[in-house]
Coordinates of C-alpha atoms in Angstrom, one line a residue:
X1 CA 0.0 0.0 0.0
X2 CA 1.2 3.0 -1.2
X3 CA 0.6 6.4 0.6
X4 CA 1.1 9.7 -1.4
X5 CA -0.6 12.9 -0.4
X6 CA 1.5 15.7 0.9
X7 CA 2.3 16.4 4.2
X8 CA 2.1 19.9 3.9
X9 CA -0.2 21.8 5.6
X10 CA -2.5 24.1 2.8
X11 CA -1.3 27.5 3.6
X12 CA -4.4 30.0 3.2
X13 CA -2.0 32.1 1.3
X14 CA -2.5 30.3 -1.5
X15 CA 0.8 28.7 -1.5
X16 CA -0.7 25.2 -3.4
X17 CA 1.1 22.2 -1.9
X18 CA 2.9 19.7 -4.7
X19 CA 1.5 16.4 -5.2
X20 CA 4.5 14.7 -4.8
X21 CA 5.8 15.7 -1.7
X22 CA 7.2 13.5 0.6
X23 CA 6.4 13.2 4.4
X24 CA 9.4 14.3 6.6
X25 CA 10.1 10.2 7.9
X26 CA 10.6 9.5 4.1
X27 CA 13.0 12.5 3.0
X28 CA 16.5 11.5 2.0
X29 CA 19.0 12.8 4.4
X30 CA 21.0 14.4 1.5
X31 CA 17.5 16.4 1.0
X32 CA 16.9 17.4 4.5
X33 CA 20.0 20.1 4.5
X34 CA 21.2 21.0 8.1
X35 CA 17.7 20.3 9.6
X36 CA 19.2 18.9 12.7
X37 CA 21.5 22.0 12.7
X38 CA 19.5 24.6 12.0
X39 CA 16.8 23.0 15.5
X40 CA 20.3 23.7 17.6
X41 CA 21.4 27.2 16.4
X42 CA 20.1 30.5 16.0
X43 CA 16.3 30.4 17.4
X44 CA 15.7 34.0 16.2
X45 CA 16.7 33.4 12.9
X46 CA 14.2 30.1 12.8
X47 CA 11.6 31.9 14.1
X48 CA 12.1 34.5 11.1
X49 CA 11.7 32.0 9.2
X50 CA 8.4 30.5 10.1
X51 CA 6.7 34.0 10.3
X52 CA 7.5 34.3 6.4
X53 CA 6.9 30.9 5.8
X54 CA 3.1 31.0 5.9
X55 CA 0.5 33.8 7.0
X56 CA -2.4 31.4 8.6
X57 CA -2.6 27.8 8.7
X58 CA -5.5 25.4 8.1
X59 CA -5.9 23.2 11.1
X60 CA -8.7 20.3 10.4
X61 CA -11.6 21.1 13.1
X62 CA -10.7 24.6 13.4
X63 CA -10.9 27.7 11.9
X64 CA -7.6 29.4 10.0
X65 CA -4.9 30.1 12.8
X66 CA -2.9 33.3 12.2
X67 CA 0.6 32.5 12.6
X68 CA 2.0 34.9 15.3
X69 CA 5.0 34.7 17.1
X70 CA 3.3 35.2 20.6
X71 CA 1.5 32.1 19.7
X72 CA 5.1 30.5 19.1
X73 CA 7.2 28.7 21.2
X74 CA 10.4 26.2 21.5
X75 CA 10.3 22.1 22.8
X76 CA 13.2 20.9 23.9
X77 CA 13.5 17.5 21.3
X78 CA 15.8 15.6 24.2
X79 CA 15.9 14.9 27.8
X80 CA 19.5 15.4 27.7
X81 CA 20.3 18.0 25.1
X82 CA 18.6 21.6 25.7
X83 CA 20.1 23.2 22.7
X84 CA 18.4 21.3 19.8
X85 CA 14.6 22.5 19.8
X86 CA 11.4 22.1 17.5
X87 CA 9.7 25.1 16.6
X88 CA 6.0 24.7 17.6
X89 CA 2.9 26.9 16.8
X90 CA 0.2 26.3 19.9
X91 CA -3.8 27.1 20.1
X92 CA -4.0 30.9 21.2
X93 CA -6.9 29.6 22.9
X94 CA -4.9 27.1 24.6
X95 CA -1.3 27.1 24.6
X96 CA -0.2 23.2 26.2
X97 CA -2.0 21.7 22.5
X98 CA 0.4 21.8 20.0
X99 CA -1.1 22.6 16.5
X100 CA 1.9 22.9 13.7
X101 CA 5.6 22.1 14.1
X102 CA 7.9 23.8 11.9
X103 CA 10.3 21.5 10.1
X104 CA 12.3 21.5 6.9
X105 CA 11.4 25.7 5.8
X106 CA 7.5 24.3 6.6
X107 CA 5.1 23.8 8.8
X108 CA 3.6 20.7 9.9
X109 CA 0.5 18.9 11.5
X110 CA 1.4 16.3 14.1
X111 CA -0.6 13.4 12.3
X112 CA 1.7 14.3 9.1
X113 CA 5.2 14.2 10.6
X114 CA 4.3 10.9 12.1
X115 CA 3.0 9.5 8.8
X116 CA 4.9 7.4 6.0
X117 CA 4.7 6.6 2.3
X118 CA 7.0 3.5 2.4
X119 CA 5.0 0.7 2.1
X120 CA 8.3 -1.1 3.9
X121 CA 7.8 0.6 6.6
X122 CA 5.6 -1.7 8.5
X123 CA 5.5 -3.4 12.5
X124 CA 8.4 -2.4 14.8
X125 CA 11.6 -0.6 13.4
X126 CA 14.4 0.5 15.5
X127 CA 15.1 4.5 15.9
X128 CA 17.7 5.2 13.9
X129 CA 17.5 8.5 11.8
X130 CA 17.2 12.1 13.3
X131 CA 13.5 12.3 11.5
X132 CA 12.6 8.5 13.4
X133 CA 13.5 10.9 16.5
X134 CA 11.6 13.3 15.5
X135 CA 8.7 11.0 15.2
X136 CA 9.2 9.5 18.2
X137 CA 9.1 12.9 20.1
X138 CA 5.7 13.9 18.8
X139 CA 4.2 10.4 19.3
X140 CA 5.7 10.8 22.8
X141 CA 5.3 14.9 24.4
X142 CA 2.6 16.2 21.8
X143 CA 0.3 13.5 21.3
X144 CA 0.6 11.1 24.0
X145 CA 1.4 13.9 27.2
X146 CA -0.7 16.9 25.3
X147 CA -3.5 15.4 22.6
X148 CA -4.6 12.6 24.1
X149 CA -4.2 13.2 27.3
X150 CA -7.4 13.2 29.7
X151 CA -8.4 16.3 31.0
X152 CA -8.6 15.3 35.0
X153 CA -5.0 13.4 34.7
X154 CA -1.9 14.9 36.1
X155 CA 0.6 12.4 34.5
X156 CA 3.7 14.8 33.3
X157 CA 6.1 13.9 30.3
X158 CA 9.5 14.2 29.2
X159 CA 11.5 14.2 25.9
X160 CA 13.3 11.0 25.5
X161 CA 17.6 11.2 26.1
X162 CA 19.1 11.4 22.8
X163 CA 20.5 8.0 22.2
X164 CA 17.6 6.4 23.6
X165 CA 17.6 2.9 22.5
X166 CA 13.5 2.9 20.7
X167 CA 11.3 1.0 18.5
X168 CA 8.4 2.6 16.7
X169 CA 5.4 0.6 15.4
X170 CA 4.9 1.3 11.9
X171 CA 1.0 0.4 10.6
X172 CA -0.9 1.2 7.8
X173 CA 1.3 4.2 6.9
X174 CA 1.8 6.0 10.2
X175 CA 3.6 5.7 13.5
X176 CA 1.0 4.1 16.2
X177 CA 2.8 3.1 19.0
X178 CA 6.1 2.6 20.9
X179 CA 8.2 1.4 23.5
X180 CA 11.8 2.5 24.8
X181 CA 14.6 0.3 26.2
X182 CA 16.9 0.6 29.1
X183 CA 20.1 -1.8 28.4
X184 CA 22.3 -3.6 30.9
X185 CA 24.9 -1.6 32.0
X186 CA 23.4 1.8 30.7
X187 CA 23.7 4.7 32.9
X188 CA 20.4 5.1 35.0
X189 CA 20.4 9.0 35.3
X190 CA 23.0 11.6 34.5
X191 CA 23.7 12.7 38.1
X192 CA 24.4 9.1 39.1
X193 CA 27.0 6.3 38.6
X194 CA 24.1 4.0 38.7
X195 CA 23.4 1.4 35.7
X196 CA 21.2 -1.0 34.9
X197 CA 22.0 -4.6 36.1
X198 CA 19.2 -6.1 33.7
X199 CA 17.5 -5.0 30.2
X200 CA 14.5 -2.8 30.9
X201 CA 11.6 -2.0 29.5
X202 CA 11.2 1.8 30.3
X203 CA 8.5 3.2 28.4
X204 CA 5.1 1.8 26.0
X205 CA 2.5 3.7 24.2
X206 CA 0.1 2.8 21.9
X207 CA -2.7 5.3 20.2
X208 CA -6.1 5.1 21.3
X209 CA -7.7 4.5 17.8
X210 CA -5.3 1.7 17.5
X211 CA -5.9 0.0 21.3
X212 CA -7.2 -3.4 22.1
X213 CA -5.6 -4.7 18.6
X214 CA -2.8 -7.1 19.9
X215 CA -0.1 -3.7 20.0
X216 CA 1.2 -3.8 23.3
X217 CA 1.1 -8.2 23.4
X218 CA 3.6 -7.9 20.4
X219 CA 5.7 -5.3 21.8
X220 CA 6.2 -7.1 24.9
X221 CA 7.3 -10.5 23.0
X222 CA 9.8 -8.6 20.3
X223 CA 11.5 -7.0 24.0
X224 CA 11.5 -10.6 25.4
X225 CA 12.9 -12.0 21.9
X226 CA 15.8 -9.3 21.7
X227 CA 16.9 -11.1 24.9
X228 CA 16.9 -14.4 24.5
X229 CA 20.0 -15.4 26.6
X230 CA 19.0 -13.0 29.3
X231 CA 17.6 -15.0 32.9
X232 CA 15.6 -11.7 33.9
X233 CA 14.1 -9.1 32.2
X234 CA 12.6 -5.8 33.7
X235 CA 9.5 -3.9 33.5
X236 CA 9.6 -0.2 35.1
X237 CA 8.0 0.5 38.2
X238 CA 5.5 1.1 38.9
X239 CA 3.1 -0.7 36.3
X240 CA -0.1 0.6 35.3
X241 CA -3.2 -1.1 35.7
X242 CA -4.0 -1.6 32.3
X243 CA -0.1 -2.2 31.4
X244 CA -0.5 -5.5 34.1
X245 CA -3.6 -6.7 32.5
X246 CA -1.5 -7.1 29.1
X247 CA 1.6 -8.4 31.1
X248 CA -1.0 -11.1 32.5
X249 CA -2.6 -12.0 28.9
X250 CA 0.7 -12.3 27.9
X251 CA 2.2 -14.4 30.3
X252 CA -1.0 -17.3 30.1
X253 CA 0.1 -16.6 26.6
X254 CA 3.6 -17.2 26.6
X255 CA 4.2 -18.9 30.3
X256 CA 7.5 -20.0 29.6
X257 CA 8.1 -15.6 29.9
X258 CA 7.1 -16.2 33.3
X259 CA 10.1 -16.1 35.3
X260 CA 11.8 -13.7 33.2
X261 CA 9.8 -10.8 34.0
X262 CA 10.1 -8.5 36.7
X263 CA 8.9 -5.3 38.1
X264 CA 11.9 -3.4 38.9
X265 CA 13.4 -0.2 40.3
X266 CA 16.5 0.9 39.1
X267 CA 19.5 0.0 38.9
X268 CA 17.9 -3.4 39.1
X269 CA 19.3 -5.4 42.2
X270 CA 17.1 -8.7 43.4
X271 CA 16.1 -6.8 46.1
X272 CA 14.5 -3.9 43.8
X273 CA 12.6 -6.9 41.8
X274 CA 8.9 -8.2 42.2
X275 CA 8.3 -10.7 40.0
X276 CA 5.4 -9.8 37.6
X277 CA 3.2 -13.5 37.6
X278 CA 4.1 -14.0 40.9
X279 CA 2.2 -10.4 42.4
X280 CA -0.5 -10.9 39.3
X281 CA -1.4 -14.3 41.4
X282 CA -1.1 -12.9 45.0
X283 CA -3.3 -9.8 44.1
X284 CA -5.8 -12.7 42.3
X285 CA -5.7 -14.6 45.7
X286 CA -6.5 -11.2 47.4
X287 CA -8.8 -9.4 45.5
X288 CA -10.8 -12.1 43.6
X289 CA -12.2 -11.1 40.1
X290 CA -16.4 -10.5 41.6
X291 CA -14.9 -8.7 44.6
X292 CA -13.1 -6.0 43.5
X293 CA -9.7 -4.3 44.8
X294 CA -11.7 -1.3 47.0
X295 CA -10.4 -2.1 50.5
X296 CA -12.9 -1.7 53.5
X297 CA -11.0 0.4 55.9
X298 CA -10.8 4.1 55.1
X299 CA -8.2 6.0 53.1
X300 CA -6.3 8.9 54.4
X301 CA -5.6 11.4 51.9
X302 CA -2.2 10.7 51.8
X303 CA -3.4 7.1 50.8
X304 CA -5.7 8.4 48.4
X305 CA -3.4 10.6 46.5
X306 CA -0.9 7.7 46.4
X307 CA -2.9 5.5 45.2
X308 CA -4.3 8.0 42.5
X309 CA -0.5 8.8 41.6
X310 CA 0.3 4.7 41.4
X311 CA -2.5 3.9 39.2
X312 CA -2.3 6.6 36.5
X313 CA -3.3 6.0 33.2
X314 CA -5.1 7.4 30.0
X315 CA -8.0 5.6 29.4
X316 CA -6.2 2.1 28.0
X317 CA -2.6 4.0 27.2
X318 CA -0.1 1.6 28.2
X319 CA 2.2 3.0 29.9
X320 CA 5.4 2.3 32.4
X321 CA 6.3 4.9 35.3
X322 CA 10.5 5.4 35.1
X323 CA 12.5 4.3 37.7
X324 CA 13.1 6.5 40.8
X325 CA 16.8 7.2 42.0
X326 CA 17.9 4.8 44.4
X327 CA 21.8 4.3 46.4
X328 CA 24.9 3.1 44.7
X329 CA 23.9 -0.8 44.2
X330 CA 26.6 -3.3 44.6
X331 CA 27.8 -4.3 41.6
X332 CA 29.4 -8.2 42.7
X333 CA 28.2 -11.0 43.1
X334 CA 24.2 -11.5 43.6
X335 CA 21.8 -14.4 44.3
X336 CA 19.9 -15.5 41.2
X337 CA 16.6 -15.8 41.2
X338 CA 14.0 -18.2 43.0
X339 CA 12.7 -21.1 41.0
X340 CA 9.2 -20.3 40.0
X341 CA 7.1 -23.6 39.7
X342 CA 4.7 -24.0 36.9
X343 CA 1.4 -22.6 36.5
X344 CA 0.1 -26.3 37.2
X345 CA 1.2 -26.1 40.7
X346 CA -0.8 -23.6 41.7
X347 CA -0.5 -20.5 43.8
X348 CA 2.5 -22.0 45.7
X349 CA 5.1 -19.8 43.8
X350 CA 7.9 -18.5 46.3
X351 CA 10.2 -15.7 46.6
X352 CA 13.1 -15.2 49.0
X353 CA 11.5 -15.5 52.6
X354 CA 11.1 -11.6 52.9
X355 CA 9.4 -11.1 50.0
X356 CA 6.1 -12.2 50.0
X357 CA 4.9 -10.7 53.1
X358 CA 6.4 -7.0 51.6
X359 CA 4.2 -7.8 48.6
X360 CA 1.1 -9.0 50.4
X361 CA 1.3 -5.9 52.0
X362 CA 1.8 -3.6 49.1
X363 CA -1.1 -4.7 47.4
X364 CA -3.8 -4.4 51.0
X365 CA -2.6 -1.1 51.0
X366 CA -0.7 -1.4 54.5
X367 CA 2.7 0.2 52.7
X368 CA 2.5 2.5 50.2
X369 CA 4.9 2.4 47.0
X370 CA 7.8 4.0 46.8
X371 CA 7.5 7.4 45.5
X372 CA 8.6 7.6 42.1
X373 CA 8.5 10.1 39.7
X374 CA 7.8 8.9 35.9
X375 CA 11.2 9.6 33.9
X376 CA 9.2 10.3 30.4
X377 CA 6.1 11.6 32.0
X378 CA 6.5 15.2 33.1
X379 CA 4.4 18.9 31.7
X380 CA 5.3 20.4 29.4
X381 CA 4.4 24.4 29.7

């Protein structure tokens, strides 16, 4: 399937867009000039540019914005690198919903910058090229933390690092989903000597109009296959609720996975690991499916706003909180981990002898989580 209309914006100025254009994903890099260069230099100059580059844009659903500098502003496009910005036009009616992004001398809907017209481009592809990054921003701060987003949620986003090791899912010609990968012996933080003792996987999204199709089932087993030698594989805390229901499907699915995954915080020590199957059968055995997880006994409002801040979500986003900061783990030698019996024998699945009772109470309520802040969920004002 081939996808060929322009990813151009119309400009009211009667500038007519060509019919072959390209979207900005599918541009040669030869073509794209000093793109990257010109996001890290001279702001003012860029800024110039976009003024003359088109009077009033057509946004579908709205009426013709007036490109104005006041209605202007600059995103940071990495976690880790402040210099190199995008170039964003906003609503003047509301200024946190991104309506244009000005790339390549033009500007440019978020739908169209994560669109393709190479019918290759299909399922998950690893980030490589500065316009996959590109992508991956938008899919990550402007649709996920700003147009999708639910009103009455105060998750908060951040840009992803710069050499952050991602895989985009590529379907019917645009990007639809995601999912961002912390590697053994990768730096935790840049204010730490911390790394990760296990592969992790950090970060997941998937767009609601492409949600309850399989996504997030298949981008949990292509993380478990780019591991195969790996004993233990990690999952950041702390896990969503709807992220553990497709962590569930897909361990009945795949139960030989069932060991391998853990709920971790960084860097990743056995004693910063819950397995995942094993707390999915003690919160069955506690909470049984007709009864519901509301506790009885009555929430403080320090409860209450943990408990909001644990189990944030958008509607069915899948989504993984980042890793909080812990101290200096010891980098020798560790214990492996328990033997985990087979689904056949039941609930009797056992951790080391302090574990259980830790979890048993985490999930009555008795001790809160460990506050955590989500690494790629943060506002962006």
């Amino acid at each position: 399937m081939l996808y060929l209309h322009c990813s151009f914006p119309c400009r009211v100025k009667k500038i007519a867009c060509l019919p072959d254009c390209l979207f900005l994903v599918d541009i040669k890099d030869e073509n794209l000039g000093s793109l990257e260069t010109g996001l890290c230099n001279n702001q003012a100059k860029l800024m110039e540019e976009a003024l003359s580059a088109a009077e009033e844009l057509s946004v579908p659903g709205q009426k013709n914005i007036k490109v104005e500098a006041s209605s202007m502003t600059f995103l940071p496009l990495y976690r880790d690198d402040s210099e190199c910005c995008l170039l964003v036009l906003t609503d003047p009616q509301d200024k946190n919903r991104v309506l244009a992004i000005y790339l390549n001398n033009s500007w440019r809907l978020p739908e169209d910058v994560i669109k393709t017209s190479d019918p290759f481009r299909e399922g998950l592809k690893q980030v490589q090229t500065f316009q996959e990054r590109i992508v991956l921003f938008v899919l990550n701060c402007i649709i996920f933390g700003m147009l999708e987003r639910s009103l009455t949620d105060d998750t908060v986003f951040v840009p992803h690092p710069k050499k952050e090791d991602a895989r985009i899912f590529w379907k019917s010609g645009e990007a639809v989903a995601f999912y961002t990968i912390k590697r053994r012996g990768n730096l935790c933080d840049g204010h730490t000597s911390q790394c990760y003792m296990l592969p992790v996987l950090d970060t997941m999204f998937v767009r609601k109009k492409f949600r309850r199709r399989g996504l997030g089932m298949q981008m949990l087993q292509d993380f478990c296959q780019s591991f195969p030698s790996e004993d233990a594989l990690g999952l950041s805390c702390p896990l969503s609720a709807d992220m553990e229901k497709v962590c569930q499907k897909f361990l009945e699915s795949y139960p030989k996975e069932q060991p391998r995954l853990w709920e971790v915080e960084a860097p990743g020590d056995w004693t910063q690991r819950v397995n995942i199957w094993l707390k999915i059968q003690l919160e069955q055995t506690h909470f049984p499916k007709n009864a519901g997880r509301s506790s009885p006994i009555p929430k403080g409002e320090d409860d209450e706003a943990e408990e909001r801040r644990i189990n944030t979500s958008l509607g069915c986003i899948l989504h993984l909180g980042g890793l909080p900061d812990k101290p200096m783990a010891d980098l020798g030698d560790h214990r492996g981990p328990p033997d985990l019996p087979s689904q056949s024998d039941g609930l009797q699945l056992q951790l080391k002898a302090d574990e259980p009772e830790k979890l048993k109470k985490r999930t009555r309520g008795e001790e809160p989580a460990v506050e955590s802040v989500a690494k790629h969920l943060r506002t962006i004002s």
